[in-house]
mmCIF file of N, CA and C in Angstrom:
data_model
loop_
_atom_site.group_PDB
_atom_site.id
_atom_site.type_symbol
_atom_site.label_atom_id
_atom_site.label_comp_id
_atom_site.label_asym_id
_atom_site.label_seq_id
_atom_site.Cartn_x
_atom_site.Cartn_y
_atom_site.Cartn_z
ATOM 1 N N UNK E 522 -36.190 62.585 154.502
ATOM 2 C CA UNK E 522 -35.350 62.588 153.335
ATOM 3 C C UNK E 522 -35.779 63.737 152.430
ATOM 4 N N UNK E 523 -34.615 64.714 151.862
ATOM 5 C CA UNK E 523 -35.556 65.745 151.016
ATOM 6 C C UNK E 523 -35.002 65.389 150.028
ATOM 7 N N UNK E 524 -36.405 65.651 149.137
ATOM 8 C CA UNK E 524 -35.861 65.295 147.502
ATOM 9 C C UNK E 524 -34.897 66.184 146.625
ATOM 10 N N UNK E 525 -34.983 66.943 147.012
ATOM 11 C CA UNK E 525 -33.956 68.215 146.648
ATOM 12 C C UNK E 525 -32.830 68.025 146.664
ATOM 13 N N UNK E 526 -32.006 67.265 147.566
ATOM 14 C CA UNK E 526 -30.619 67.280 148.063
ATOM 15 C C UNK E 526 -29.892 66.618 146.825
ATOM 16 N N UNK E 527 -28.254 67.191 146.887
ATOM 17 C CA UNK E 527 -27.919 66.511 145.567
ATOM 18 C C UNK E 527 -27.555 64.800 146.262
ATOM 19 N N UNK E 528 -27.618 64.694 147.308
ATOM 20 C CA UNK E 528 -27.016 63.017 147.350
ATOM 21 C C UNK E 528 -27.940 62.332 147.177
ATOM 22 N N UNK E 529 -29.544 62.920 146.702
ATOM 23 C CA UNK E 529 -30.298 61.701 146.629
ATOM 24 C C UNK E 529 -30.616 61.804 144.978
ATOM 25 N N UNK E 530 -29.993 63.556 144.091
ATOM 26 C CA UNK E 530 -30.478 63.138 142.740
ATOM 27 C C UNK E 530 -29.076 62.169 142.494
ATOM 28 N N UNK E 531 -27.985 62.308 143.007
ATOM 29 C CA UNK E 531 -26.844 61.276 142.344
ATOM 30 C C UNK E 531 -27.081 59.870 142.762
ATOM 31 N N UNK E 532 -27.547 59.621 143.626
ATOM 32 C CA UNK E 532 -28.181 58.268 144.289
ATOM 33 C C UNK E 532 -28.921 57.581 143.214
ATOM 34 N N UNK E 533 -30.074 58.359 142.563
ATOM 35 C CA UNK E 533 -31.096 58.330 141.582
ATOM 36 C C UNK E 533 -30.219 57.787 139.869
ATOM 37 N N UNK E 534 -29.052 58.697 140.123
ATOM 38 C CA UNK E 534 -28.759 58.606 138.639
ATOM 39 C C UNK E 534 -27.684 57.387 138.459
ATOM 40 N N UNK E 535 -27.211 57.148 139.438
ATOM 41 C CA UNK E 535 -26.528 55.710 139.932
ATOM 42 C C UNK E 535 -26.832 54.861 139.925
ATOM 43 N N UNK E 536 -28.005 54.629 140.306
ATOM 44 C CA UNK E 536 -28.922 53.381 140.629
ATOM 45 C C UNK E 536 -30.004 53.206 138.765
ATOM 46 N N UNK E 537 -30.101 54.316 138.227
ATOM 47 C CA UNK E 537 -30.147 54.243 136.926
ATOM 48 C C UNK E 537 -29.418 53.870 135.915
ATOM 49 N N UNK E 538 -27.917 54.359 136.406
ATOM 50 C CA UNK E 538 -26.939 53.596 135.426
ATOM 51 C C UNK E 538 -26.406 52.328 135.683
ATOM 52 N N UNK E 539 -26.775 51.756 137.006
ATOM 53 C CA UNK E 539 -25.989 50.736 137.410
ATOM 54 C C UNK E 539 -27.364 49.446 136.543
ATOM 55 N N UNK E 540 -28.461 50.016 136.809
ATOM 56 C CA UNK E 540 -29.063 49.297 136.460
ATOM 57 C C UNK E 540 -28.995 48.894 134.522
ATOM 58 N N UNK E 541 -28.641 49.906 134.061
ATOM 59 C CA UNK E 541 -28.349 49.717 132.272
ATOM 60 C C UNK E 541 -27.078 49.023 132.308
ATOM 61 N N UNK E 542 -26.801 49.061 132.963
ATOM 62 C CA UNK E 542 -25.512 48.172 133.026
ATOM 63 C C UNK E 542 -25.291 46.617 132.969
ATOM 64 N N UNK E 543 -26.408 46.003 134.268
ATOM 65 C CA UNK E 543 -26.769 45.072 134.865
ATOM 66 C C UNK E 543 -27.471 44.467 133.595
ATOM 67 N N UNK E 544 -29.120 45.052 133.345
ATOM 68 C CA UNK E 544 -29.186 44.731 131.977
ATOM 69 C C UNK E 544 -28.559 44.506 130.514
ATOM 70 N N UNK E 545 -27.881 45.548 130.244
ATOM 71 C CA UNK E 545 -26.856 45.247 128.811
ATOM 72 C C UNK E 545 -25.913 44.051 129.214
ATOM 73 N N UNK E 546 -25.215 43.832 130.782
ATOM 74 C CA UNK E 546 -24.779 42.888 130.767
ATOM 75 C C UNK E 546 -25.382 41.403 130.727
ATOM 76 N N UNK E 547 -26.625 41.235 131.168
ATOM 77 C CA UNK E 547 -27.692 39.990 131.026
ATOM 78 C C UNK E 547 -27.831 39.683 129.652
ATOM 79 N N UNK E 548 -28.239 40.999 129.040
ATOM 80 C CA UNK E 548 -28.707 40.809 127.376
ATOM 81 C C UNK E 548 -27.735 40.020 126.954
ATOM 82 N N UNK E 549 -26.517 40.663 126.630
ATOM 83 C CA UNK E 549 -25.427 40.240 126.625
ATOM 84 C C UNK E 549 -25.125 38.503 126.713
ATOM 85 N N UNK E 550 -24.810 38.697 127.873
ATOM 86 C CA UNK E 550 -24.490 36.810 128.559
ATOM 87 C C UNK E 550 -25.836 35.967 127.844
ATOM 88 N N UNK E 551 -26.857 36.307 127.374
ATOM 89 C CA UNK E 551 -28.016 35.268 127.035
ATOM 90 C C UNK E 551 -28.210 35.329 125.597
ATOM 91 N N UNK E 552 -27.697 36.076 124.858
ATOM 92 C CA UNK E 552 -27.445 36.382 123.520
ATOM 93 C C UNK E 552 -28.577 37.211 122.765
ATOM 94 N N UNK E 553 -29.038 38.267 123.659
ATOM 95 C CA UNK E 553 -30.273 38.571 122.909
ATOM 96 C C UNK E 553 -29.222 39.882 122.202
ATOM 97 N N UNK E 554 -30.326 40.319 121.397
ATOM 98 C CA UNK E 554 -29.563 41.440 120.596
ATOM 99 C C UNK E 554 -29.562 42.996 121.271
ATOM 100 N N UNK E 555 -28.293 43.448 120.977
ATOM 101 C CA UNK E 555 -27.872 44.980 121.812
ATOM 102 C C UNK E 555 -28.467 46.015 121.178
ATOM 103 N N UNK E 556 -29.487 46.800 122.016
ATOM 104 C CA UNK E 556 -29.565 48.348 121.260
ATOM 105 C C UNK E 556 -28.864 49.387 121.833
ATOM 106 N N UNK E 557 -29.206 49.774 120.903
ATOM 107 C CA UNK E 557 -28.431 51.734 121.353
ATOM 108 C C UNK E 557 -29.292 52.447 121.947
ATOM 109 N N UNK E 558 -28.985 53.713 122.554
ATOM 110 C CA UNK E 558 -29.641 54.529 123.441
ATOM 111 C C UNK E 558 -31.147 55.077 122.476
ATOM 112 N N UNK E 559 -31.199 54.679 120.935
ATOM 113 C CA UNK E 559 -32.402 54.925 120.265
ATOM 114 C C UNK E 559 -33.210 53.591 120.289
ATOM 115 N N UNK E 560 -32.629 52.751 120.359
ATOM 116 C CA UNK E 560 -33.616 51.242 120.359
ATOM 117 C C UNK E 560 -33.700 50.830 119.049
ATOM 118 N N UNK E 561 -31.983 50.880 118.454
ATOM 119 C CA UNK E 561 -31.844 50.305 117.306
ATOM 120 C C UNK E 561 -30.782 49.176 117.807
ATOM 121 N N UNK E 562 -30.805 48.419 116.738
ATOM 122 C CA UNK E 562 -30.277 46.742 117.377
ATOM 123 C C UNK E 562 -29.011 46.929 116.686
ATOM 124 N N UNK E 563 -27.888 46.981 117.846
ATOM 125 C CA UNK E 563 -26.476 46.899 117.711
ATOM 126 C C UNK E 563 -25.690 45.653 117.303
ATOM 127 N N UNK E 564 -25.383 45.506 116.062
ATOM 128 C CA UNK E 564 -24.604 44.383 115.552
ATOM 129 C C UNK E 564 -23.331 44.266 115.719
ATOM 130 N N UNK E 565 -23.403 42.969 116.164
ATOM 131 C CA UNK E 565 -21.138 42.559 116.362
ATOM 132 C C UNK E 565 -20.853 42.227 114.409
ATOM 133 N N UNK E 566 -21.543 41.861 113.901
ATOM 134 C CA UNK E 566 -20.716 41.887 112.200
ATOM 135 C C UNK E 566 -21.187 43.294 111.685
ATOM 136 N N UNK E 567 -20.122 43.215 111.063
ATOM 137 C CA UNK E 567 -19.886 44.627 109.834
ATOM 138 C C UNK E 567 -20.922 44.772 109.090
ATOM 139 N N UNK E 568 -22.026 46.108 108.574
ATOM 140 C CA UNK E 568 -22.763 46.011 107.802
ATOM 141 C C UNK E 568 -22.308 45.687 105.986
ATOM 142 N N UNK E 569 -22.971 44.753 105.601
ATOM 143 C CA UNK E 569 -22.909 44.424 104.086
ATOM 144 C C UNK E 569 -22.685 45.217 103.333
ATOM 145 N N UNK E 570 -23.661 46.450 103.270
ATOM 146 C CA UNK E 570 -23.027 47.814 102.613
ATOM 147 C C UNK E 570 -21.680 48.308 103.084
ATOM 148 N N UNK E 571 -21.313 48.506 103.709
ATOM 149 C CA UNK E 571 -20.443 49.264 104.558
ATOM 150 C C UNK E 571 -19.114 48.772 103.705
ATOM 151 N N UNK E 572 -19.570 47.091 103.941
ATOM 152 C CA UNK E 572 -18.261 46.226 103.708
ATOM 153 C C UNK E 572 -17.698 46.550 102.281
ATOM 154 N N UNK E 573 -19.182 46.150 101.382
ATOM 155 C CA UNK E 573 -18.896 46.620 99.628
ATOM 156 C C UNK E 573 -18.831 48.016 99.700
ATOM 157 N N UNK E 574 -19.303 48.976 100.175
ATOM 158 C CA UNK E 574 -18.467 50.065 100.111
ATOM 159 C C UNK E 574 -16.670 50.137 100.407
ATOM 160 N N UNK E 575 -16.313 49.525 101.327
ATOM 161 C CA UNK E 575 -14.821 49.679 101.649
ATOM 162 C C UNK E 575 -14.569 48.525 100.480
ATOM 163 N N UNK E 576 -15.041 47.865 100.291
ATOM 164 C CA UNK E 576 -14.279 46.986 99.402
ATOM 165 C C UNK E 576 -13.627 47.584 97.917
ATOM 166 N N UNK E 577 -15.120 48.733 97.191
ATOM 167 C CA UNK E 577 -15.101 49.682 96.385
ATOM 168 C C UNK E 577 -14.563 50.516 96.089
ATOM 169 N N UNK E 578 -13.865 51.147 97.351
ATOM 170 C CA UNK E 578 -13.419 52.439 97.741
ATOM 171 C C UNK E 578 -11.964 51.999 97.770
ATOM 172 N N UNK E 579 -11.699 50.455 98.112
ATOM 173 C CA UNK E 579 -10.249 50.215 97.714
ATOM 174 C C UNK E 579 -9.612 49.624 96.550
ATOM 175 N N UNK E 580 -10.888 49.428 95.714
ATOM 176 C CA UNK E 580 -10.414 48.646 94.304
ATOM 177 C C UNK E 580 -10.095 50.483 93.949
ATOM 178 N N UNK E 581 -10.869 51.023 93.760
ATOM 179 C CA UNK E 581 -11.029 52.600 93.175
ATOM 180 C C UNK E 581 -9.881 53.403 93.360
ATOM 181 N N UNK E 582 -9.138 53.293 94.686
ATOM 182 C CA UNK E 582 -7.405 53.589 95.728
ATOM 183 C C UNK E 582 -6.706 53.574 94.518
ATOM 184 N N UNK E 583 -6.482 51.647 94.171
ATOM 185 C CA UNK E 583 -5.298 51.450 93.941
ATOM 186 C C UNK E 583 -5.651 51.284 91.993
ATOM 187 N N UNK E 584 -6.858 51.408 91.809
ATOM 188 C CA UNK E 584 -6.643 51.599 90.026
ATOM 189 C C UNK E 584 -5.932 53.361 90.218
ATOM 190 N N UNK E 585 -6.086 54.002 91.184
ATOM 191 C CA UNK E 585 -5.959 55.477 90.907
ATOM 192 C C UNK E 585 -4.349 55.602 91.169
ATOM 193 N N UNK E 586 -3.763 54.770 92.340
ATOM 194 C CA UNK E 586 -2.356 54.732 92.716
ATOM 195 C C UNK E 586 -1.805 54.222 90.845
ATOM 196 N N UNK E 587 -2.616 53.237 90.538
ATOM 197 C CA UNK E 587 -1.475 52.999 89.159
ATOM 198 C C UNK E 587 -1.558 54.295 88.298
ATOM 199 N N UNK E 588 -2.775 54.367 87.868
ATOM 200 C CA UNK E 588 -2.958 55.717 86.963
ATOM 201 C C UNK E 588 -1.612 57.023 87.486
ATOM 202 N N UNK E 589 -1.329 57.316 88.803
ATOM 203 C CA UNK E 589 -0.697 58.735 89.234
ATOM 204 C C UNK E 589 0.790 57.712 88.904
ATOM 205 N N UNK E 590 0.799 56.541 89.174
ATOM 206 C CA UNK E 590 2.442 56.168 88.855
ATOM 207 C C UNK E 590 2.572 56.512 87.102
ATOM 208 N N UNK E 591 1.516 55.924 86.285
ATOM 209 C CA UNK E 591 1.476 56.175 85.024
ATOM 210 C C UNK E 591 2.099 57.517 84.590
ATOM 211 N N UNK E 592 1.024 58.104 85.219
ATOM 212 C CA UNK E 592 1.469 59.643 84.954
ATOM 213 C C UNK E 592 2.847 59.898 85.582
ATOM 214 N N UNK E 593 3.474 60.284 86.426
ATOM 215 C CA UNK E 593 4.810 60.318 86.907
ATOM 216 C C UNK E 593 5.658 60.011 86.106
ATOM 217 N N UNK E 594 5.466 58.584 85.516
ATOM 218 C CA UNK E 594 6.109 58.174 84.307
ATOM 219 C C UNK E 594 6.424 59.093 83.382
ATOM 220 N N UNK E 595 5.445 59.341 82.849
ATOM 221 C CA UNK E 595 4.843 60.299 81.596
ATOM 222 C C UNK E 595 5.337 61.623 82.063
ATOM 223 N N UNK E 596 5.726 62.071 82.843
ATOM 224 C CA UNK E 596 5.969 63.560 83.157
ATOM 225 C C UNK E 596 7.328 63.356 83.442
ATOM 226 N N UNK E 597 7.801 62.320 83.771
ATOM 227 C CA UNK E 597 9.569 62.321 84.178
ATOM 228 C C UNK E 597 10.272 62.132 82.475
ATOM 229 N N UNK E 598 9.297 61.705 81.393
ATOM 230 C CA UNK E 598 10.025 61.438 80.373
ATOM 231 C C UNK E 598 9.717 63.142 79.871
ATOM 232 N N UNK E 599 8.608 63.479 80.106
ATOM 233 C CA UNK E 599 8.610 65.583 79.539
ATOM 234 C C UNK E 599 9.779 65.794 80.300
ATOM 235 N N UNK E 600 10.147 66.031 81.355
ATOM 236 C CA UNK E 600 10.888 66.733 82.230
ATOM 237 C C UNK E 600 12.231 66.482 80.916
ATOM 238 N N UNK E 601 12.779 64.973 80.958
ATOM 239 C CA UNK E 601 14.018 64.856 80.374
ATOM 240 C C UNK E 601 13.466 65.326 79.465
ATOM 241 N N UNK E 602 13.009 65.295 77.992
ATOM 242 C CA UNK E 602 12.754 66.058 77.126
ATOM 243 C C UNK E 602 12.947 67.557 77.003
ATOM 244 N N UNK E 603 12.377 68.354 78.142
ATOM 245 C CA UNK E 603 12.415 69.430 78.256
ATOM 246 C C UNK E 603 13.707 69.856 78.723
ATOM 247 N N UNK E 604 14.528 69.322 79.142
ATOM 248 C CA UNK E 604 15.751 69.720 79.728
ATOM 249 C C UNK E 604 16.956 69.830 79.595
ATOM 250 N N UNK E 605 16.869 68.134 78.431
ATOM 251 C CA UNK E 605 18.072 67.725 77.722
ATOM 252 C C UNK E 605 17.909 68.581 76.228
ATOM 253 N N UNK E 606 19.435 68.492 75.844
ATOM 254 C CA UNK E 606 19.527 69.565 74.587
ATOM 255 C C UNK E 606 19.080 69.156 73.558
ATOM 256 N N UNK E 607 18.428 69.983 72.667
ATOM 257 C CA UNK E 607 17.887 69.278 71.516
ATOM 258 C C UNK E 607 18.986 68.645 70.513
ATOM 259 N N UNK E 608 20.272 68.648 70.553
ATOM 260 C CA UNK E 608 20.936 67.613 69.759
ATOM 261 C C UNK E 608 20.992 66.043 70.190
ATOM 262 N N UNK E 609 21.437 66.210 71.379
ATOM 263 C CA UNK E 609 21.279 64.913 71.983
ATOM 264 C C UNK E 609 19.359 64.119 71.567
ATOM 265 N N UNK E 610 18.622 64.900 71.975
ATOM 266 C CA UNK E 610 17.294 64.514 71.431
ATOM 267 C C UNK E 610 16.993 63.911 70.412
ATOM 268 N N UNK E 611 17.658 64.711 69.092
ATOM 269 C CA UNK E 611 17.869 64.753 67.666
ATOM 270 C C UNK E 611 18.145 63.451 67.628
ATOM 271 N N UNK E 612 19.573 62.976 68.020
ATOM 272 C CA UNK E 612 20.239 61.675 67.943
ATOM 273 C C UNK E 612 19.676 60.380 68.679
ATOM 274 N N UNK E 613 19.045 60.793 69.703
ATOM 275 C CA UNK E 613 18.305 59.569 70.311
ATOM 276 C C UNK E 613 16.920 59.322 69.129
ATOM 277 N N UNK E 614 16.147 60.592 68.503
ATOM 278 C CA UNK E 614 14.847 60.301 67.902
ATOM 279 C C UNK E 614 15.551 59.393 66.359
ATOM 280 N N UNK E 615 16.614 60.287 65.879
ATOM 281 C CA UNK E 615 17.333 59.560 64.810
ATOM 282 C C UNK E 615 17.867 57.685 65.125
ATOM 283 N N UNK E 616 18.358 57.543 66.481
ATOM 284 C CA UNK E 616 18.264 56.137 66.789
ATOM 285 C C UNK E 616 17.470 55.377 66.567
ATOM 286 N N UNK E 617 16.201 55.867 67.134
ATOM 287 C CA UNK E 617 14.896 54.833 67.347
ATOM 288 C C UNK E 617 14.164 54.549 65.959
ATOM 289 N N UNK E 618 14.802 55.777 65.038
ATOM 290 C CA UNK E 618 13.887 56.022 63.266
ATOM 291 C C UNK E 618 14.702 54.635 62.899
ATOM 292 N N UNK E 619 16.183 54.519 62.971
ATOM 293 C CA UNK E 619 16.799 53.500 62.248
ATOM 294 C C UNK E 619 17.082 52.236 63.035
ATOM 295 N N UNK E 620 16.844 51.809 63.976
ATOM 296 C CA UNK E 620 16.207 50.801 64.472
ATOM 297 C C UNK E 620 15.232 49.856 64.331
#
């Protein structure tokens, strides 16, 4: 047998992966805990931080979605302002004085 040949390094690297396999699947089925290729322990729940981060990051979204509707607001009433004639203006600001 020469060690050199490639059918015995793929033989080698087969029988290496089949075997991480075999194992992660045992670990697995018996409930021990999964690591990663560093030998840190792979969790099935979401990390705690992670979670209050996304949780944070979506309160933060939608105060910002109201704020840009706010504004929109506020810029669609400049726009008419800016566009419509200042008599008509005149008479709407004169409305709201005697109201």
């Amino acid at each position: 047998m020469n060690l050199k040949s490639p059918e015995f390094v793929l033989s080698l690297i087969a029988i290496v992966m089949l075997s991480w396999v075999i194992t992660t699947w045992i670990r697995a089925k018996h409930g021990y805990p999964l690591t990663d290729d560093w030998g840190k322990t792979v969790s099935k729940e979401p990390d705690v931080g992670a979670t209050r981060q996304i949780e944070l990051l979506s309160q933060e979204n939608s105060e910002l979605q109201g704020k840009i509707v706010r504004l929109e607001e506020r810029l669609a009433v400049l726009e008419r302002i800016a566009t419509d004639p200042a008599e008509r203006t005149a008479r709407e600001i004169d409305a709201l004085r005697r109201a």
